[in-house]
Amino acid sequence: MLSDHLIDLPIAEVLDQIRDTLALRHQLVLQAPPGAGKTTAVPLALLYEPWLREQKILVLEPRRVAARAAAMRMAEMLDEPVGETVGYRIRMDSCTSAATRIEVITEGILIRMLQSDPTLDGVGLVIFDEFHERNLDSDLGLALTLQSRTLFRGDPPLKVLVMSATLDGEVVADLLGGAPLISSQGRQYPVEVEYGDRYELRNSIIEPTVRTVLRALEEQSGSVLVFLPGQGEIRRVARQLTPVLAASGERVLIAALYGGLPLKQQQEAIAVAPDGARKVVLATNLAETSLTIEGVSTVVDCGLAREPVFDASTGMTRLDTRRISRSSAEQRKGRAGRLEPGHCYRLWSEAQQGQLVAQATPEILQADLAPLALQLLAWGADQPDDLDWLDPPPLGPYRQAIEQLVTCGAVYEGKAGSFQLTPHGVRMALMPLHPRLAHMLLVGCDIHASDMACLLAALLSDRNPLSGEGVDLAASMAVLMGERDCPAQHTIWLKRTRIQAKRFLTMCNEVHKPRKFAIEVSEEDALGVLLASAYSDRIAKLRPGGDHTRYQMSNGRSAVLPADDNLAGKEWLALAEVGGHVGESSDRIFSATNLNPAMFQDILSPLLQQEEYVDWDRKRNQFVAERRARVGQLLLSCEPLPDVPEEARNKALFGVVRRQGLSLLPWTRKLEQWRARVMLLRAADMGTLATDGDRAYAGNESSLWPDLSDVGLLASLEDWLAPYLGDVRRLEDFQKLDLKAILYNLLPWPLPLDLERLAPEQLVVPTGSRISIDYSQHPPVLAVKLQEMFGCEETPRVAGGQVSLLIHLLSPAGRPLQVTQDLTGFWRSSYQQVKKEMKGRYPKHPWPDDPLQANPTRNTKKREEELS
């Protein structure tokens, strides 16, 4: 009877080849299209092979409903009930016995089996079905299985068979060390494809989907399978279809199929429609592979899927709606041709079909890697590259996963930078939950709130149908704990969630012995403590400014509450679920609860980072020395530091001077001139004087004269400014410094005398006037009335004669008549032209024919005569 069943399946053509290959080799890759029958036929065909030696076959399925359906189908083919020769083990359900030889399990079950017994004693063959889906657990399960058989299995060997519908089989074969590759063409019935109009992701798919489903029911026979991205779209499409189908007079049943649905309802969705009825199955990508939905000959495909994508920049996983790959589109189309010729309506254009990517991104490249990191450390692998991967885990997200485990107290850094599990981490790894929830359950045990923790974990593990009543999870928890009545339409959910919570409680009791004396946490505060333990990076604090809906999370992101929510205005929140899109500045808060900040002083104290903050506060423009307590990027408390280390204080003040520049200090024009005089002599001393006005004086430390340039002063703040910063607290305090005294102290004796001699502040000109020299220009400038320089043939010099001053010869009104460094040349050439132009304009002033023989004067001709 069994052989007849197998002969009828398309995969039958290669079953003998599979048997022969596995008799000789320990690994094999099988490539077969959807509907070929590989899931059920291959395990049964290998069950009695001599090399199996009465050992078990493990068949891995990526989805619970597919695992259960495959086990039931194989048991039916053996004419046995499930749980005898063929059984299954999935989360929340199992059906096996001592007689079970084929176990259909989900991938997470395999990982826990390997952690418990790395030899997989009693297992002869592991079959990875639907491996093309590339789930995180399937990649991890294969990596662990390959290393397990290398390290622990000799005789009998552990054989590995990887089955895929669309994945490149040769790549998998290479990973398995050059495994043989067998391909089956299957027997797919023809499916006619009809494309729709071009549409964009921003467009709603509800109306086009409803319209196309009604058209398919009118044009085609049989049941219709509709692919939608998520539960929300399924509910909205069902809501619009229901009245239309009810009014049509035809008996058409609407069934939903998605991962969060109870297994019983999932089973009803894939079962054949009652006599005289048709079905419309509204499904997520759960229905792409493994499952045969009886009676379906038509597919309506929206072309979208909702995938969890881990955002490393925020540490959060977001559900992202994306276009499917070409391989997924083919898988979905194939659902219509499993049992008979079919029809596929695609709600996108044929041009857009050609733009789809070939394969979907493997989950390992875009997922939260905390579960994988925890299992690898439990396995004893310090680094992911200790194992063989089809795609290795990305280094950045993996490091972030380790940091999350450290925050949970699951991991500590050992010698040479290696990471190891703490006893708390070992217990977490034993629990088939995300590390966040496992940690939360163990914290619940320690505060003697296990019941609440288990109910909360069950609530967070499934879709919450009460979420429409508000953000605060306390309301949903009150229903679960029997403190509020449950709406009648959600009683099945209530029962299922409580059953799951009891399983979690049993699991906790098996792996963890609670503390004898509980850490005191009131029932009112316990929910916030549990959520904060699980999602420490999503603790939120109300932003200042009066808006009671805007919060900052401990990961640095902004989050917003609905304005009418009863949590609005609470100072601290523990968030469970937030959502948004990459690139948006704020996330929306979907579920949270109030958090008492006093808990950070006790049970949540491991989340605190204590720091001594000594720095310049740029917002307040003042020096700050505080002891701060932080939760991630949130400030919990701060207090002034009584004793501030001088080195730390000076470092902070030097930082603000270097950022804002020396202009913070109280420079005067006279002090700037003094500095320029010193720099001139430094350049002269070093032989690096500028030769033109475009070059500044420069040098190095080989001169006796200090480097007072901006660069030099900023580089040596520690040497000259540090002793004078004791009273600086605010930005304006820098202006109170005696900068003149501070800088003058940089000139050791006898340099102050040399400065006055070599670079005098003023120069005595022929009239006896003391004229200031402007050293800020290069070369230095002497601006003097032309008549006061009569008789002066040589250009005045400074710096021991190395630098000629640039003489600005001024008119009686103080305007430049000539700029020169060659007085001799001016008197003998240009002077006569100047005299000619100015004599008529300034007739009261002397303009002698021979200025070198004339007496210098600062007066008019009349005044000179009076004085003489």
CSV table of N, CA and C in Angstrom, one decimal, residues 91-211:
chain,number,residue,atom,x,y,z
A,91,ARG,N,6.6,23.4,18.8
A,91,ARG,CA,6.3,24.2,20.0
A,91,ARG,C,4.9,24.1,20.4
A,92,MET,N,4.7,23.8,21.7
A,92,MET,CA,3.3,23.7,22.3
A,92,MET,C,2.6,22.4,21.9
A,93,ASP,N,3.2,21.5,21.2
A,93,ASP,CA,2.5,20.3,20.8
A,93,ASP,C,3.5,19.2,20.4
A,94,SER,N,3.2,18.0,20.7
A,94,SER,CA,4.0,16.8,20.3
A,94,SER,C,3.2,15.6,20.3
A,95,CYS,N,3.6,14.7,19.4
A,95,CYS,CA,2.9,13.4,19.4
A,95,CYS,C,3.9,12.3,18.9
A,96,THR,N,4.5,11.7,19.9
A,96,THR,CA,5.5,10.6,19.5
A,96,THR,C,5.3,9.5,20.5
A,97,SER,N,6.0,8.4,20.3
A,97,SER,CA,6.0,7.2,21.2
A,97,SER,C,7.3,6.5,21.0
A,98,ALA,N,7.5,5.4,21.8
A,98,ALA,CA,8.7,4.6,21.7
A,98,ALA,C,8.8,4.0,20.4
A,99,ALA,N,7.7,3.8,19.6
A,99,ALA,CA,7.8,3.2,18.3
A,99,ALA,C,8.1,4.2,17.2
A,100,THR,N,8.2,5.4,17.5
A,100,THR,CA,8.4,6.4,16.4
A,100,THR,C,9.7,6.3,15.8
A,101,ARG,N,9.8,6.2,14.5
A,101,ARG,CA,11.0,6.1,13.7
A,101,ARG,C,11.3,7.4,12.9
A,102,ILE,N,10.2,8.1,12.5
A,102,ILE,CA,10.3,9.3,11.8
A,102,ILE,C,9.7,10.4,12.6
A,103,GLU,N,10.5,11.4,13.0
A,103,GLU,CA,10.0,12.5,13.8
A,103,GLU,C,10.1,13.8,12.9
A,104,VAL,N,9.0,14.4,12.7
A,104,VAL,CA,8.9,15.7,12.0
A,104,VAL,C,9.0,16.8,13.0
A,105,ILE,N,10.0,17.6,13.0
A,105,ILE,CA,10.2,18.6,14.0
A,105,ILE,C,10.5,19.9,13.4
A,106,THR,N,10.3,21.0,14.1
A,106,THR,CA,10.7,22.3,13.7
A,106,THR,C,12.2,22.5,14.0
A,107,GLU,N,12.8,23.5,13.4
A,107,GLU,CA,14.2,23.6,13.4
A,107,GLU,C,14.7,23.9,14.8
A,108,GLY,N,13.9,24.7,15.6
A,108,GLY,CA,14.3,25.0,16.9
A,108,GLY,C,14.4,23.8,17.8
A,109,ILE,N,13.6,22.8,17.6
A,109,ILE,CA,13.6,21.5,18.3
A,109,ILE,C,15.0,20.8,18.1
A,110,LEU,N,15.4,20.8,16.8
A,110,LEU,CA,16.7,20.2,16.5
A,110,LEU,C,17.9,20.8,17.3
A,111,ILE,N,17.9,22.2,17.3
A,111,ILE,CA,18.9,22.9,18.1
A,111,ILE,C,19.0,22.5,19.5
A,112,ARG,N,17.8,22.3,20.2
A,112,ARG,CA,17.8,21.9,21.6
A,112,ARG,C,18.2,20.5,21.7
A,113,MET,N,17.9,19.6,20.7
A,113,MET,CA,18.3,18.2,20.8
A,113,MET,C,19.8,18.2,20.7
A,114,LEU,N,20.4,19.0,19.8
A,114,LEU,CA,21.9,19.0,19.7
A,114,LEU,C,22.5,19.5,21.0
A,115,GLN,N,22.0,20.6,21.6
A,115,GLN,CA,22.6,21.1,22.8
A,115,GLN,C,22.5,20.1,23.9
A,116,SER,N,21.4,19.3,23.9
A,116,SER,CA,21.3,18.3,25.0
A,116,SER,C,22.2,17.1,24.7
A,117,ASP,N,22.3,16.7,23.5
A,117,ASP,CA,23.1,15.5,23.1
A,117,ASP,C,23.7,15.7,21.8
A,118,PRO,N,25.0,16.3,21.8
A,118,PRO,CA,25.6,16.6,20.5
A,118,PRO,C,25.9,15.4,19.6
A,119,THR,N,25.8,14.2,20.1
A,119,THR,CA,26.0,13.0,19.3
A,119,THR,C,24.8,12.7,18.5
A,120,LEU,N,23.6,13.2,18.9
A,120,LEU,CA,22.3,12.8,18.3
A,120,LEU,C,22.2,11.3,18.3
A,121,ASP,N,22.5,10.7,19.4
A,121,ASP,CA,22.5,9.2,19.6
A,121,ASP,C,21.1,8.7,19.2
A,122,GLY,N,21.1,7.7,18.4
A,122,GLY,CA,19.8,7.1,18.0
A,122,GLY,C,19.2,7.7,16.7
A,123,VAL,N,19.9,8.7,16.2
A,123,VAL,CA,19.4,9.4,14.9
A,123,VAL,C,20.4,9.0,13.8
A,124,GLY,N,19.9,8.5,12.7
A,124,GLY,CA,20.7,8.1,11.6
A,124,GLY,C,20.7,9.0,10.4
A,125,LEU,N,19.6,9.8,10.3
A,125,LEU,CA,19.5,10.7,9.2
A,125,LEU,C,18.8,12.0,9.6
A,126,VAL,N,19.3,13.1,9.2
A,126,VAL,CA,18.6,14.4,9.5
A,126,VAL,C,18.3,15.0,8.1
A,127,ILE,N,17.0,15.2,7.9
A,127,ILE,CA,16.6,15.8,6.6
A,127,ILE,C,16.2,17.3,6.8
A,128,PHE,N,16.8,18.2,6.1
A,128,PHE,CA,16.5,19.6,6.2
A,128,PHE,C,15.5,19.9,5.0
A,129,ASP,N,14.2,19.9,5.3
A,129,ASP,CA,13.3,20.2,4.2
A,129,ASP,C,13.1,21.7,4.0
A,130,GLU,N,12.7,22.0,2.8
A,130,GLU,CA,12.4,23.4,2.4
A,130,GLU,C,13.6,24.4,2.9
A,131,PHE,N,14.8,23.9,2.6
A,131,PHE,CA,16.0,24.7,3.1
A,131,PHE,C,16.1,26.0,2.4
A,132,HIS,N,15.4,26.1,1.2
A,132,HIS,CA,15.5,27.4,0.5
A,132,HIS,C,14.9,28.6,1.3
A,133,GLU,N,14.1,28.3,2.3
A,133,GLU,CA,13.5,29.4,3.0
A,133,GLU,C,14.6,30.1,3.9
A,134,ARG,N,15.7,29.4,4.2
A,134,ARG,CA,16.9,30.0,4.8
A,134,ARG,C,16.5,30.7,6.1
A,135,ASN,N,15.7,30.0,7.0
A,135,ASN,CA,15.5,30.6,8.3
A,135,ASN,C,16.7,30.6,9.1
A,136,LEU,N,16.7,31.5,10.1
A,136,LEU,CA,17.9,31.5,11.0
A,136,LEU,C,18.2,30.2,11.7
A,137,ASP,N,17.1,29.5,12.2
A,137,ASP,CA,17.3,28.3,12.8
A,137,ASP,C,17.7,27.2,11.9
A,138,SER,N,17.3,27.2,10.6
A,138,SER,CA,17.8,26.2,9.7
A,138,SER,C,19.3,26.3,9.4
A,139,ASP,N,19.7,27.6,9.2
A,139,ASP,CA,21.2,27.8,9.0
A,139,ASP,C,22.0,27.3,10.2
A,140,LEU,N,21.5,27.7,11.4
A,140,LEU,CA,22.2,27.3,12.6
A,140,LEU,C,22.1,25.8,12.8
A,141,GLY,N,20.9,25.2,12.6
A,141,GLY,CA,20.8,23.8,12.8
A,141,GLY,C,21.7,23.0,11.9
A,142,LEU,N,21.9,23.4,10.6
A,142,LEU,CA,22.8,22.7,9.7
A,142,LEU,C,24.2,22.9,10.1
A,143,ALA,N,24.6,24.1,10.6
A,143,ALA,CA,26.0,24.3,11.0
A,143,ALA,C,26.3,23.5,12.2
A,144,LEU,N,25.4,23.4,13.2
A,144,LEU,CA,25.7,22.6,14.4
A,144,LEU,C,25.7,21.1,14.0
A,145,THR,N,24.8,20.7,13.1
A,145,THR,CA,24.7,19.2,12.7
A,145,THR,C,26.0,18.8,12.0
A,146,LEU,N,26.5,19.7,11.1
A,146,LEU,CA,27.8,19.3,10.4
A,146,LEU,C,28.9,19.2,11.4
A,147,GLN,N,29.0,20.1,12.4
A,147,GLN,CA,30.1,20.1,13.3
A,147,GLN,C,29.9,18.9,14.3
A,148,SER,N,28.7,18.6,14.6
A,148,SER,CA,28.4,17.5,15.5
A,148,SER,C,28.9,16.2,15.0
A,149,ARG,N,28.5,15.9,13.7
A,149,ARG,CA,28.9,14.6,13.2
A,149,ARG,C,30.4,14.5,12.9
A,150,THR,N,31.1,15.7,12.7
A,150,THR,CA,32.5,15.7,12.5
A,150,THR,C,33.2,15.3,13.8
A,151,LEU,N,32.7,15.9,14.9
A,151,LEU,CA,33.4,15.8,16.2
A,151,LEU,C,33.0,14.6,17.0
A,152,PHE,N,31.7,14.1,16.9
A,152,PHE,CA,31.2,13.1,17.8
A,152,PHE,C,30.7,11.8,17.1
A,153,ARG,N,30.5,11.8,15.8
A,153,ARG,CA,29.9,10.6,15.2
A,153,ARG,C,31.0,9.8,14.4
A,154,GLY,N,31.1,8.6,14.7
A,154,GLY,CA,32.0,7.7,14.0
A,154,GLY,C,31.1,6.7,13.3
A,155,ASP,N,30.9,5.5,14.0
A,155,ASP,CA,30.0,4.5,13.5
A,155,ASP,C,28.9,4.2,14.5
A,156,PRO,N,27.7,4.2,14.1
A,156,PRO,CA,27.2,4.5,12.8
A,156,PRO,C,27.2,6.0,12.5
A,157,PRO,N,27.5,6.3,11.2
A,157,PRO,CA,27.6,7.7,10.8
A,157,PRO,C,26.2,8.4,10.8
A,158,LEU,N,26.3,9.7,11.0
A,158,LEU,CA,25.1,10.5,10.8
A,158,LEU,C,25.0,11.1,9.4
A,159,LYS,N,23.9,10.7,8.7
A,159,LYS,CA,23.8,11.2,7.4
A,159,LYS,C,22.9,12.5,7.3
A,160,VAL,N,23.2,13.3,6.3
A,160,VAL,CA,22.5,14.6,6.2
A,160,VAL,C,22.0,14.7,4.8
A,161,LEU,N,20.7,15.0,4.7
A,161,LEU,CA,20.0,15.2,3.4
A,161,LEU,C,19.4,16.6,3.4
A,162,VAL,N,19.8,17.5,2.5
A,162,VAL,CA,19.2,18.8,2.4
A,162,VAL,C,18.3,18.9,1.2
A,163,MET,N,17.0,19.2,1.4
A,163,MET,CA,16.1,19.3,0.3
A,163,MET,C,15.6,20.7,0.1
A,164,SER,N,15.6,21.1,-1.2
A,164,SER,CA,15.3,22.5,-1.5
A,164,SER,C,14.5,22.5,-2.8
A,165,ALA,N,13.6,23.5,-2.9
A,165,ALA,CA,12.8,23.7,-4.1
A,165,ALA,C,13.4,24.7,-5.1
A,166,THR,N,14.0,25.8,-4.6
A,166,THR,CA,14.4,26.8,-5.5
A,166,THR,C,15.9,27.3,-5.3
A,167,LEU,N,16.5,26.9,-4.1
A,167,LEU,CA,17.8,27.3,-3.8
A,167,LEU,C,18.8,26.6,-4.8
A,168,ASP,N,19.9,27.3,-5.0
A,168,ASP,CA,21.0,26.8,-5.8
A,168,ASP,C,21.6,25.6,-5.1
A,169,GLY,N,21.3,24.4,-5.6
A,169,GLY,CA,21.7,23.2,-4.9
A,169,GLY,C,23.2,23.0,-4.9
A,170,GLU,N,23.9,23.5,-5.9
A,170,GLU,CA,25.4,23.3,-6.0
A,170,GLU,C,26.1,24.0,-4.8
A,171,VAL,N,25.5,25.2,-4.4
A,171,VAL,CA,26.1,26.0,-3.3
A,171,VAL,C,26.0,25.1,-2.0
A,172,VAL,N,24.8,24.5,-1.8
A,172,VAL,CA,24.6,23.7,-0.6
A,172,VAL,C,25.5,22.5,-0.7
A,173,ALA,N,25.6,21.9,-1.9
A,173,ALA,CA,26.5,20.7,-2.0
A,173,ALA,C,27.9,21.0,-1.7
A,174,ASP,N,28.4,22.2,-2.0
A,174,ASP,CA,29.8,22.6,-1.7
A,174,ASP,C,29.9,22.7,-0.2
A,175,LEU,N,28.9,23.3,0.5
A,175,LEU,CA,29.0,23.4,1.9
A,175,LEU,C,29.1,22.1,2.6
A,176,LEU,N,28.4,21.1,2.0
A,176,LEU,CA,28.5,19.7,2.6
A,176,LEU,C,29.7,18.9,2.1
A,177,GLY,N,30.7,19.6,1.6
A,177,GLY,CA,31.9,18.9,1.2
A,177,GLY,C,31.8,18.2,-0.1
A,178,GLY,N,31.1,18.8,-1.0
A,178,GLY,CA,31.0,18.2,-2.4
A,178,GLY,C,30.0,17.1,-2.4
A,179,ALA,N,28.9,17.3,-1.7
A,179,ALA,CA,27.8,16.2,-1.7
A,179,ALA,C,27.2,16.0,-3.0
A,180,PRO,N,26.8,14.8,-3.3
A,180,PRO,CA,26.1,14.6,-4.6
A,180,PRO,C,24.8,15.4,-4.7
A,181,LEU,N,24.4,15.8,-5.9
A,181,LEU,CA,23.2,16.6,-6.1
A,181,LEU,C,22.3,15.9,-7.0
A,182,ILE,N,21.1,15.6,-6.5
A,182,ILE,CA,20.1,14.9,-7.3
A,182,ILE,C,19.0,15.9,-7.6
A,183,SER,N,18.5,16.0,-8.8
A,183,SER,CA,17.4,16.9,-9.2
A,183,SER,C,16.2,16.1,-9.7
A,184,SER,N,15.1,16.5,-9.3
A,184,SER,CA,13.8,15.9,-9.8
A,184,SER,C,13.0,17.0,-10.5
A,185,GLN,N,12.5,16.7,-11.7
A,185,GLN,CA,11.7,17.7,-12.4
A,185,GLN,C,10.3,17.8,-11.9
A,186,GLY,N,9.9,16.8,-11.1
A,186,GLY,CA,8.5,16.9,-10.5
A,186,GLY,C,7.5,16.7,-11.6
A,187,ARG,N,6.3,17.0,-11.2
A,187,ARG,CA,5.2,17.0,-12.2
A,187,ARG,C,4.2,18.1,-11.9
A,188,GLN,N,4.6,19.3,-12.3
A,188,GLN,CA,3.8,20.5,-12.1
A,188,GLN,C,2.8,20.6,-13.2
A,189,TYR,N,1.5,20.8,-12.9
A,189,TYR,CA,0.5,21.0,-13.9
A,189,TYR,C,0.7,22.5,-14.4
A,190,PRO,N,0.3,22.7,-15.6
A,190,PRO,CA,0.5,24.1,-16.2
A,190,PRO,C,-0.4,25.1,-15.4
A,191,VAL,N,0.2,26.3,-15.2
A,191,VAL,CA,-0.5,27.4,-14.5
A,191,VAL,C,-0.4,28.6,-15.4
A,192,GLU,N,-1.6,29.1,-15.8
A,192,GLU,CA,-1.6,30.3,-16.6
A,192,GLU,C,-1.5,31.5,-15.7
A,193,VAL,N,-0.6,32.4,-16.1
A,193,VAL,CA,-0.3,33.6,-15.3
A,193,VAL,C,-0.9,34.8,-16.0
A,194,GLU,N,-1.6,35.6,-15.2
A,194,GLU,CA,-2.2,36.9,-15.7
A,194,GLU,C,-1.7,38.0,-14.8
A,195,TYR,N,-1.0,39.0,-15.5
A,195,TYR,CA,-0.5,40.2,-14.7
A,195,TYR,C,-1.5,41.3,-14.6
A,196,GLY,N,-1.3,42.1,-13.6
A,196,GLY,CA,-2.1,43.3,-13.4
A,196,GLY,C,-1.4,44.6,-13.9
A,197,ASP,N,-1.9,45.7,-13.4
A,197,ASP,CA,-1.2,47.0,-13.7
A,197,ASP,C,-0.1,47.2,-12.8
A,198,ARG,N,0.8,48.1,-13.2
A,198,ARG,CA,1.9,48.5,-12.3
A,198,ARG,C,1.4,49.1,-11.1
A,199,TYR,N,2.0,48.8,-9.9
A,199,TYR,CA,1.6,49.4,-8.7
A,199,TYR,C,2.9,49.6,-7.8
A,200,GLU,N,2.8,50.6,-6.9
A,200,GLU,CA,3.9,50.9,-6.0
A,200,GLU,C,3.6,50.4,-4.6
A,201,LEU,N,4.7,50.3,-3.8
A,201,LEU,CA,4.5,49.8,-2.4
A,201,LEU,C,3.6,50.7,-1.6
A,202,ARG,N,3.6,52.0,-1.9
A,202,ARG,CA,2.8,52.9,-1.1
A,202,ARG,C,1.3,52.8,-1.4
A,203,ASN,N,1.0,52.1,-2.5
A,203,ASN,CA,-0.5,51.9,-2.8
A,203,ASN,C,-1.1,50.9,-2.0
A,204,SER,N,-2.4,51.1,-1.6
A,204,SER,CA,-3.1,50.0,-0.9
A,204,SER,C,-3.4,48.8,-1.8
A,205,ILE,N,-3.3,47.6,-1.2
A,205,ILE,CA,-3.5,46.4,-2.0
A,205,ILE,C,-4.9,45.8,-1.7
A,206,ILE,N,-5.6,46.4,-0.7
A,206,ILE,CA,-6.9,45.8,-0.3
A,206,ILE,C,-7.9,45.8,-1.4
A,207,GLU,N,-8.2,47.0,-2.0
A,207,GLU,CA,-9.2,47.0,-3.1
A,207,GLU,C,-8.8,46.2,-4.3
A,208,PRO,N,-7.6,46.3,-4.8
A,208,PRO,CA,-7.2,45.4,-6.0
A,208,PRO,C,-7.3,43.9,-5.6
A,209,THR,N,-7.0,43.6,-4.4
A,209,THR,CA,-7.1,42.1,-4.0
A,209,THR,C,-8.5,41.7,-4.0
A,210,VAL,N,-9.4,42.4,-3.3
A,210,VAL,CA,-10.8,42.1,-3.3
A,210,VAL,C,-11.4,42.0,-4.7
A,211,ARG,N,-11.1,42.9,-5.5
A,211,ARG,CA,-11.6,42.9,-6.9
A,211,ARG,C,-11.1,41.7,-7.6
